[in-house]
Short mmCIF file of C-alpha atoms in Angstrom, two decimals:
data_model
loop_
_atom_site.label_atom_id
_atom_site.label_comp_id
_atom_site.label_asym_id
_atom_site.label_seq_id
_atom_site.Cartn_x
_atom_site.Cartn_y
_atom_site.Cartn_z
CA MET A 109 -4.78 16.21 6.53
CA ASP A 110 -8.08 14.44 7.21
CA SER A 111 -7.95 13.02 10.75
CA ARG A 112 -10.71 10.53 9.94
CA LEU A 113 -8.76 9.10 7.02
CA THR A 114 -5.62 8.98 9.15
CA LYS A 115 -7.43 6.93 11.78
CA ILE A 116 -8.70 4.55 9.09
CA VAL A 117 -5.25 3.99 7.61
CA GLU A 118 -3.90 3.28 11.09
CA GLN A 119 -6.06 0.14 11.14
CA PHE A 120 -4.07 -1.41 8.27
CA SER A 121 -0.62 -3.02 8.23
CA THR A 122 1.23 -0.24 6.43
CA SER A 123 4.91 0.69 6.37
CA GLY A 124 4.80 3.84 8.47
CA SER A 125 2.13 6.43 9.18
CA ALA A 126 -0.01 8.39 6.75
CA VAL A 127 1.42 11.80 5.89
CA LYS A 128 -0.54 12.75 2.78
CA PHE A 129 -3.86 12.02 1.07
CA ASP A 130 -4.54 12.79 -2.60
CA PRO A 131 -8.08 12.23 -3.91
CA ILE A 132 -8.38 10.08 -7.05
CA ASN A 133 -11.48 11.31 -8.85
CA THR A 134 -11.87 8.72 -11.59
CA GLY A 135 -14.69 6.20 -11.30
CA HIS A 136 -18.39 6.58 -10.60
CA ILE A 137 -18.84 4.37 -7.53
CA ASN A 138 -16.21 4.30 -4.76
CA SER A 139 -14.36 7.13 -2.98
CA THR A 140 -10.62 6.69 -3.61
CA TYR A 141 -7.39 8.25 -2.26
CA ARG A 142 -3.69 7.85 -2.89
CA VAL A 143 -2.12 7.61 0.57
CA THR A 144 1.53 8.38 1.24
CA CYS A 145 2.98 6.78 4.37
CA ALA A 146 6.40 7.41 5.89
CA ASP A 147 8.29 5.29 8.41
CA GLU A 148 10.54 6.57 11.21
CA ASN A 149 13.44 6.90 8.78
CA GLY A 150 11.40 9.00 6.38
CA THR A 151 11.10 6.22 3.79
CA GLU A 152 7.84 6.64 1.91
CA SER A 153 5.45 4.04 0.54
CA ALA A 154 2.16 4.55 -1.28
CA TYR A 155 -1.22 2.89 -1.01
CA THR A 156 -4.67 3.16 -2.54
CA LEU A 157 -7.46 3.66 0.01
CA GLN A 158 -11.07 3.11 -1.00
CA LYS A 159 -14.43 3.40 0.68
CA ILE A 160 -16.71 0.72 -0.74
CA ASN A 161 -20.09 2.05 -1.89
CA LYS A 162 -22.63 0.17 0.23
CA TYR A 163 -25.57 1.33 -1.89
CA VAL A 164 -24.08 -0.51 -4.85
CA PHE A 165 -22.47 -3.41 -3.01
CA LYS A 166 -24.88 -4.65 -0.36
CA GLN A 167 -22.39 -7.22 1.01
CA PRO A 168 -18.89 -5.71 0.90
CA GLU A 169 -17.46 -8.76 2.68
CA LEU A 170 -18.36 -10.92 -0.33
CA VAL A 171 -16.85 -8.37 -2.72
CA MET A 172 -13.56 -8.64 -0.83
CA GLU A 173 -13.72 -12.44 -0.79
CA ASN A 174 -14.03 -12.41 -4.59
CA ILE A 175 -11.19 -9.92 -5.00
CA CYS A 176 -8.81 -11.83 -2.73
CA ALA A 177 -9.63 -15.18 -4.33
CA VAL A 178 -9.03 -13.83 -7.83
CA THR A 179 -5.88 -11.84 -7.04
CA ASP A 180 -4.34 -14.78 -5.13
CA PHE A 181 -5.07 -17.01 -8.12
CA LEU A 182 -3.62 -14.48 -10.56
CA ARG A 183 -0.55 -13.97 -8.38
CA ASN A 184 0.26 -17.68 -8.65
CA LYS A 185 -0.21 -17.60 -12.43
CA ILE A 186 1.99 -14.52 -12.76
CA ALA A 187 4.72 -16.04 -10.60
CA LEU A 188 4.72 -19.27 -12.62
CA ALA A 189 5.09 -17.21 -15.80
CA GLY A 190 8.02 -15.27 -14.33
CA GLY A 191 6.08 -12.01 -14.08
CA ASP A 192 6.13 -9.28 -11.45
CA THR A 193 3.50 -10.14 -8.85
CA THR A 194 3.77 -6.68 -7.26
CA ARG A 195 2.78 -4.88 -10.47
CA GLU A 196 0.70 -7.25 -12.57
CA THR A 197 -2.19 -7.71 -10.14
CA LEU A 198 -3.65 -5.86 -7.19
CA SER A 199 -2.35 -6.60 -3.69
CA VAL A 200 -4.77 -6.22 -0.78
CA VAL A 201 -3.21 -4.87 2.43
CA PRO A 202 -4.69 -6.59 5.50
CA THR A 203 -5.78 -4.84 8.66
CA ALA A 204 -3.76 -5.26 11.85
CA ASP A 205 -6.07 -8.14 12.84
CA GLY A 206 -5.77 -9.86 9.48
CA LYS A 207 -9.02 -8.81 7.82
CA THR A 208 -9.29 -7.67 4.21
CA PHE A 209 -11.34 -4.57 5.09
CA TYR A 210 -12.01 -2.20 7.98
CA MET A 211 -15.47 -1.11 9.07
CA ASP A 212 -15.46 2.29 10.77
CA GLU A 213 -17.76 3.66 13.49
CA GLU A 214 -20.22 4.79 10.81
CA GLU A 215 -20.32 1.23 9.45
CA GLU A 216 -18.55 2.25 6.26
CA TYR A 217 -16.27 -0.32 4.68
CA TRP A 218 -12.69 0.59 3.73
CA ARG A 219 -9.96 -1.34 1.94
CA LEU A 220 -6.31 -0.68 1.15
CA TYR A 221 -4.15 -1.79 -1.78
CA THR A 222 -0.46 -1.27 -2.36
CA TYR A 223 -0.10 1.54 -4.90
CA ILE A 224 1.47 0.63 -8.24
CA ASP A 225 3.89 3.43 -9.11
CA ASN A 226 5.13 4.53 -12.55
CA ALA A 227 1.89 3.48 -14.21
CA SER A 228 -1.10 5.49 -15.36
CA THR A 229 -4.74 5.13 -16.30
CA TYR A 230 -6.31 7.01 -19.19
CA ASP A 231 -9.85 8.25 -19.70
CA SER A 232 -9.32 8.53 -23.45
CA VAL A 233 -6.96 6.97 -25.97
CA GLU A 234 -3.81 9.08 -26.26
CA ASN A 235 -1.73 6.33 -27.86
CA PRO A 236 -3.33 3.55 -29.95
CA ILE A 237 -0.72 1.03 -28.75
CA HIS A 238 -2.11 1.57 -25.24
CA LEU A 239 -5.54 0.49 -26.46
CA LYS A 240 -4.24 -2.58 -28.27
CA ASN A 241 -2.32 -3.56 -25.15
CA ALA A 242 -5.41 -2.92 -23.02
CA GLY A 243 -7.38 -5.24 -25.28
CA TYR A 244 -4.72 -7.88 -24.83
CA ALA A 245 -4.75 -7.37 -21.04
CA PHE A 246 -8.52 -7.80 -20.73
CA GLY A 247 -8.33 -10.89 -22.93
CA ARG A 248 -5.38 -12.22 -20.91
CA PHE A 249 -7.37 -11.63 -17.70
CA GLN A 250 -9.99 -14.07 -18.96
CA THR A 251 -7.49 -16.66 -20.12
CA GLN A 252 -5.53 -16.50 -16.86
CA LEU A 253 -8.76 -17.23 -15.00
CA ALA A 254 -9.87 -19.98 -17.38
CA ASP A 255 -9.32 -22.69 -14.76
CA PHE A 256 -10.43 -20.63 -11.76
CA PRO A 257 -13.20 -22.50 -9.88
CA ILE A 258 -16.06 -20.27 -11.00
CA GLU A 259 -18.43 -21.73 -8.43
CA LYS A 260 -16.38 -20.02 -5.69
CA LEU A 261 -17.32 -16.54 -6.91
CA HIS A 262 -20.13 -14.73 -5.12
CA ASP A 263 -22.75 -13.03 -7.27
CA THR A 264 -22.21 -9.66 -5.58
CA ILE A 265 -24.66 -7.79 -7.83
CA PRO A 266 -27.27 -10.29 -9.02
CA ASN A 267 -28.28 -9.85 -12.68
CA PHE A 268 -25.56 -7.23 -13.17
CA HIS A 269 -25.36 -7.82 -16.93
CA ASN A 270 -28.75 -9.42 -17.39
CA THR A 271 -29.61 -7.15 -20.29
CA ARG A 272 -33.16 -8.47 -20.53
CA LYS A 273 -33.82 -7.59 -16.87
CA ARG A 274 -32.00 -4.26 -17.21
CA PHE A 275 -34.42 -3.25 -19.96
CA ASP A 276 -37.42 -4.50 -17.96
CA ASP A 277 -36.25 -2.55 -14.90
CA PHE A 278 -35.75 0.54 -17.01
CA PHE A 279 -39.26 0.52 -18.45
CA ALA A 280 -40.70 -0.17 -14.99
CA GLY A 281 -38.86 2.96 -13.85
CA VAL A 282 -40.33 4.92 -16.75
CA GLU A 283 -43.80 3.76 -15.75
CA ALA A 284 -43.25 4.73 -12.09
CA ASP A 285 -41.63 8.13 -12.87
CA VAL A 286 -40.92 8.65 -9.17
CA CYS A 287 -39.15 11.99 -9.67
CA GLY A 288 -41.31 13.33 -12.50
CA ARG A 289 -38.34 13.38 -14.87
CA VAL A 290 -39.66 11.18 -17.70
CA LYS A 291 -40.80 14.28 -19.60
CA ASN A 292 -37.13 15.34 -19.84
CA ALA A 293 -36.01 12.09 -21.49
CA LEU A 294 -38.65 11.18 -24.07
CA PRO A 295 -36.28 10.89 -27.10
CA GLU A 296 -33.90 8.67 -25.12
CA ILE A 297 -36.77 6.44 -23.98
CA GLU A 298 -37.82 6.00 -27.62
CA ILE A 299 -34.31 4.84 -28.58
CA LEU A 300 -34.41 2.17 -25.87
CA LYS A 301 -37.86 1.08 -27.05
CA LYS A 302 -36.42 0.63 -30.53
CA PHE A 303 -33.73 -1.77 -29.30
CA ARG A 304 -35.76 -3.60 -26.66
CA HIS A 305 -36.24 -6.66 -28.89
CA LEU A 306 -32.45 -7.26 -28.76
CA SER A 307 -32.18 -7.13 -24.97
CA GLY A 308 -32.16 -10.92 -24.50
CA PHE A 309 -30.16 -11.84 -27.59
CA LEU A 310 -26.92 -13.01 -25.93
CA LEU A 311 -28.78 -14.44 -22.94
CA GLU A 312 -30.74 -16.65 -25.30
CA LYS A 313 -27.43 -17.92 -26.71
CA GLN A 314 -26.27 -18.66 -23.18
CA GLU A 315 -29.52 -20.44 -22.30
CA ALA A 316 -29.18 -22.51 -25.46
CA GLY A 317 -25.69 -23.63 -24.42
CA ILE A 318 -23.93 -21.70 -27.21
CA LEU A 319 -22.24 -19.17 -24.90
CA PRO A 320 -20.66 -20.49 -21.67
CA LEU A 321 -20.24 -18.52 -18.47
CA ARG A 322 -16.68 -17.28 -17.89
CA VAL A 323 -14.93 -15.50 -15.04
CA THR A 324 -15.39 -11.95 -16.28
CA HIS A 325 -14.41 -8.50 -15.03
CA ASN A 326 -17.77 -6.91 -15.88
CA ASP A 327 -16.50 -3.30 -15.80
CA THR A 328 -13.86 -3.22 -18.54
CA LYS A 329 -13.58 0.52 -19.03
CA TYR A 330 -10.29 1.65 -20.56
CA ASN A 331 -9.39 3.48 -17.34
CA ASN A 332 -9.49 0.16 -15.47
CA ILE A 333 -6.16 -0.80 -17.02
CA LEU A 334 -2.85 0.42 -15.63
CA ILE A 335 -0.39 1.27 -18.41
CA ASP A 336 3.34 1.14 -17.64
CA ASP A 337 4.78 4.64 -18.09
CA ALA A 338 8.10 3.35 -19.44
CA THR A 339 7.11 0.46 -21.70
CA ASN A 340 3.49 1.30 -22.67
CA ASP A 341 2.57 -2.27 -21.71
CA ALA A 342 -0.77 -2.92 -20.04
CA LEU A 343 0.36 -3.92 -16.58
CA CYS A 344 -2.61 -4.65 -14.45
CA VAL A 345 -6.41 -4.93 -14.55
CA ILE A 346 -7.87 -2.92 -11.65
CA ASP A 347 -11.29 -2.27 -10.09
CA LEU A 348 -12.21 -5.91 -9.46
CA ASP A 349 -15.41 -5.24 -7.50
CA THR A 350 -17.61 -6.79 -10.16
CA VAL A 351 -15.59 -9.92 -10.98
CA MET A 352 -18.33 -12.52 -11.33
CA PRO A 353 -19.49 -15.22 -13.73
CA GLY A 354 -20.49 -13.61 -17.02
CA LEU A 355 -20.25 -13.60 -20.80
CA ALA A 356 -17.01 -12.77 -22.59
CA ALA A 357 -18.90 -10.62 -25.09
CA TYR A 358 -20.01 -8.26 -22.34
CA ASP A 359 -16.42 -7.64 -21.22
CA PHE A 360 -15.42 -6.96 -24.81
CA GLY A 361 -18.43 -4.74 -25.34
CA ASP A 362 -18.04 -2.61 -22.24
CA ALA A 363 -14.45 -1.86 -23.23
CA ILE A 364 -15.50 -0.88 -26.75
CA ARG A 365 -18.34 1.43 -25.72
CA PHE A 366 -15.90 3.35 -23.52
CA ALA A 367 -12.61 3.36 -25.45
CA ALA A 368 -13.79 3.42 -29.08
CA ASN A 369 -16.11 6.37 -28.49
CA THR A 370 -14.80 9.54 -30.13
CA ALA A 371 -16.10 11.59 -27.19
CA ALA A 372 -16.09 11.53 -23.41
CA GLU A 373 -18.61 9.37 -21.60
CA ASP A 374 -20.54 12.49 -20.56
CA GLU A 375 -20.06 14.62 -23.70
CA THR A 376 -22.87 17.15 -24.08
CA ASP A 377 -22.16 17.93 -27.76
CA LEU A 378 -23.63 14.78 -29.31
CA SER A 379 -22.24 15.64 -32.75
CA LYS A 380 -18.87 14.54 -31.35
CA VAL A 381 -20.13 11.07 -30.38
CA LYS A 382 -19.25 8.34 -32.87
CA LEU A 383 -17.77 4.86 -32.99
CA ASP A 384 -14.12 5.11 -34.05
CA LEU A 385 -13.63 2.00 -36.16
CA ASP A 386 -9.85 2.35 -36.06
CA LEU A 387 -9.91 2.25 -32.26
CA TYR A 388 -12.44 -0.58 -32.39
CA GLU A 389 -10.05 -2.59 -34.56
CA CYS A 390 -7.10 -1.69 -32.35
CA PHE A 391 -8.76 -3.07 -29.22
CA THR A 392 -10.19 -6.07 -31.08
CA SER A 393 -6.80 -7.12 -32.41
CA GLY A 394 -5.33 -7.16 -28.90
CA PHE A 395 -8.31 -8.84 -27.26
CA VAL A 396 -8.72 -11.60 -29.84
CA SER A 397 -5.00 -12.37 -29.89
CA ALA A 398 -5.16 -13.00 -26.13
CA ILE A 399 -8.27 -15.19 -26.17
CA ALA A 400 -7.63 -17.12 -29.40
CA GLY A 401 -7.69 -20.80 -28.53
CA PHE A 402 -9.64 -20.12 -25.35
CA LEU A 403 -12.94 -18.69 -26.52
CA GLY A 404 -14.88 -20.66 -29.09
CA ASP A 405 -15.38 -19.32 -32.61
CA GLU A 406 -19.06 -18.63 -31.94
CA GLU A 407 -18.19 -16.58 -28.84
CA ILE A 408 -15.76 -14.49 -30.88
CA LYS A 409 -18.22 -13.97 -33.74
CA LEU A 410 -20.79 -12.59 -31.29
CA LEU A 411 -18.44 -10.02 -29.74
CA PRO A 412 -19.95 -7.08 -31.70
CA TYR A 413 -23.33 -7.80 -30.13
CA GLY A 414 -21.64 -7.38 -26.77
CA ALA A 415 -20.53 -3.89 -27.81
CA LEU A 416 -24.02 -2.81 -28.90
CA LEU A 417 -25.81 -4.39 -25.96
CA MET A 418 -23.41 -3.08 -23.33
CA THR A 419 -23.71 0.44 -24.75
CA LEU A 420 -27.49 0.19 -24.58
CA GLU A 421 -27.41 -1.37 -21.11
CA VAL A 422 -25.14 1.32 -19.67
CA GLY A 423 -27.26 3.98 -21.34
CA SER A 424 -30.38 2.52 -19.75
CA ARG A 425 -28.69 2.39 -16.34
CA PHE A 426 -27.56 6.03 -16.51
CA LEU A 427 -31.04 7.06 -17.61
CA LEU A 428 -32.83 4.99 -14.97
CA ASP A 429 -30.60 6.48 -12.27
CA TYR A 430 -31.50 9.94 -13.52
CA LEU A 431 -35.21 9.07 -13.48
CA GLU A 432 -34.92 7.72 -9.92
CA GLY A 433 -32.99 10.62 -8.43
CA ASP A 434 -29.29 9.88 -9.07
CA LYS A 435 -28.73 7.31 -6.32
CA TYR A 436 -26.26 4.92 -7.98
CA PHE A 437 -23.73 6.88 -10.05
CA ARG A 438 -21.90 9.85 -8.58
CA ILE A 439 -22.85 13.04 -10.41
CA HIS A 440 -21.11 16.41 -10.69
CA ARG A 441 -24.01 18.45 -12.04
CA PRO A 442 -27.82 18.17 -11.95
CA GLU A 443 -28.42 16.37 -15.29
CA HIS A 444 -25.14 14.48 -15.40
CA ASN A 445 -26.72 11.03 -15.66
CA LEU A 446 -29.09 12.22 -18.38
CA GLU A 447 -26.10 13.55 -20.33
CA ARG A 448 -24.26 10.26 -19.87
CA ALA A 449 -27.29 8.36 -21.12
CA ARG A 450 -27.59 10.56 -24.22
CA THR A 451 -23.96 9.90 -25.07
CA GLN A 452 -24.35 6.13 -24.77
CA LEU A 453 -27.54 6.00 -26.81
CA THR A 454 -26.06 8.21 -29.53
CA LEU A 455 -23.10 5.83 -29.67
CA ALA A 456 -25.44 2.82 -29.89
CA LEU A 457 -27.17 4.35 -32.91
CA ASP A 458 -23.79 4.84 -34.59
CA MET A 459 -22.85 1.22 -33.81
CA GLU A 460 -26.06 0.14 -35.51
CA ARG A 461 -25.01 2.06 -38.63
CA HIS A 462 -21.56 0.41 -38.65
CA PHE A 463 -22.52 -3.04 -37.42
CA ASP A 464 -21.53 -4.86 -40.62
CA GLU A 465 -18.07 -3.29 -40.43
CA MET A 466 -17.75 -4.27 -36.78
CA ASN A 467 -18.50 -7.88 -37.71
CA GLU A 468 -15.99 -7.81 -40.57
CA ILE A 469 -13.22 -6.61 -38.26
CA VAL A 470 -13.86 -9.42 -35.77
CA ARG A 471 -13.89 -12.00 -38.56
CA LYS A 472 -10.58 -10.60 -39.80
CA TYR A 473 -8.88 -11.48 -36.51
CA LEU A 474 -10.75 -14.74 -36.03
#
């Protein structure tokens, strides 16, 4: 057992001492472990330990302030609705001195959550009802936070979903070519050039007052929903690091580009990469049913643009990270970020081909 991790867990107010660590390898950003603790009677309890990625999150203290503010707010909403506050939102475990994080001797930031048992995350859709319920859960997340004081949220990653700036940053990175890798990505760069004129489309709607800022999750991948193993219900939205003010269409879109893809996010056989319209409709039906009466009709009508733009944005971010030496996203092989980018951009081209159908499905549920 890792003595360093044991020492870190000892800083938190757990029930017992750590006896086992199991790495959790999903996610691109933070290092995560399932920790089993046992008290003097042998009674076990489980926790989720995470090291916060300081390269991505420059001010981890503000990330934790956002998370605690949102989870406390959600806990009150869940309690008022008669829900289970231990399973339907994350619960931060404080340190022995009452802080929400621990900074170790290497100035790394660590946090601990209670572990939610008998629930699973999925990297691909094994049961369509899971996806519909996930859509409902992400929509419910927005409605539950409808009256959260948005001005209290810190902008922990400025311009995180500023698609216009993301494209500008990408092409600046192409121009700089700091690692000499542009020559390996010329077809992908051309695809992003083709779509560059759309990069500010939703931002222009926001600037015109058509799309309001909401409290949004901003990383709505399918595997950021815990599904109850017994009931198949979507229990809990997890990975709240990027909860910030944003556009509802981007939350919808990020979920679609991940869950309605017929292939894995890093599939190397691009012939397998397509938009599954059945899965798209499945998620849409759940999401719209949760936000009906909360989002305006114009916001709902523009949801398909969120799907296309988020797919392009994430593709540009994977590709820029590859061009700059793989500093942001964790990789498991030398061209991993390039492969991820190719998958996203192939999916974006397929969305373009099916865009009329995507609009028709949204209108059906509107």
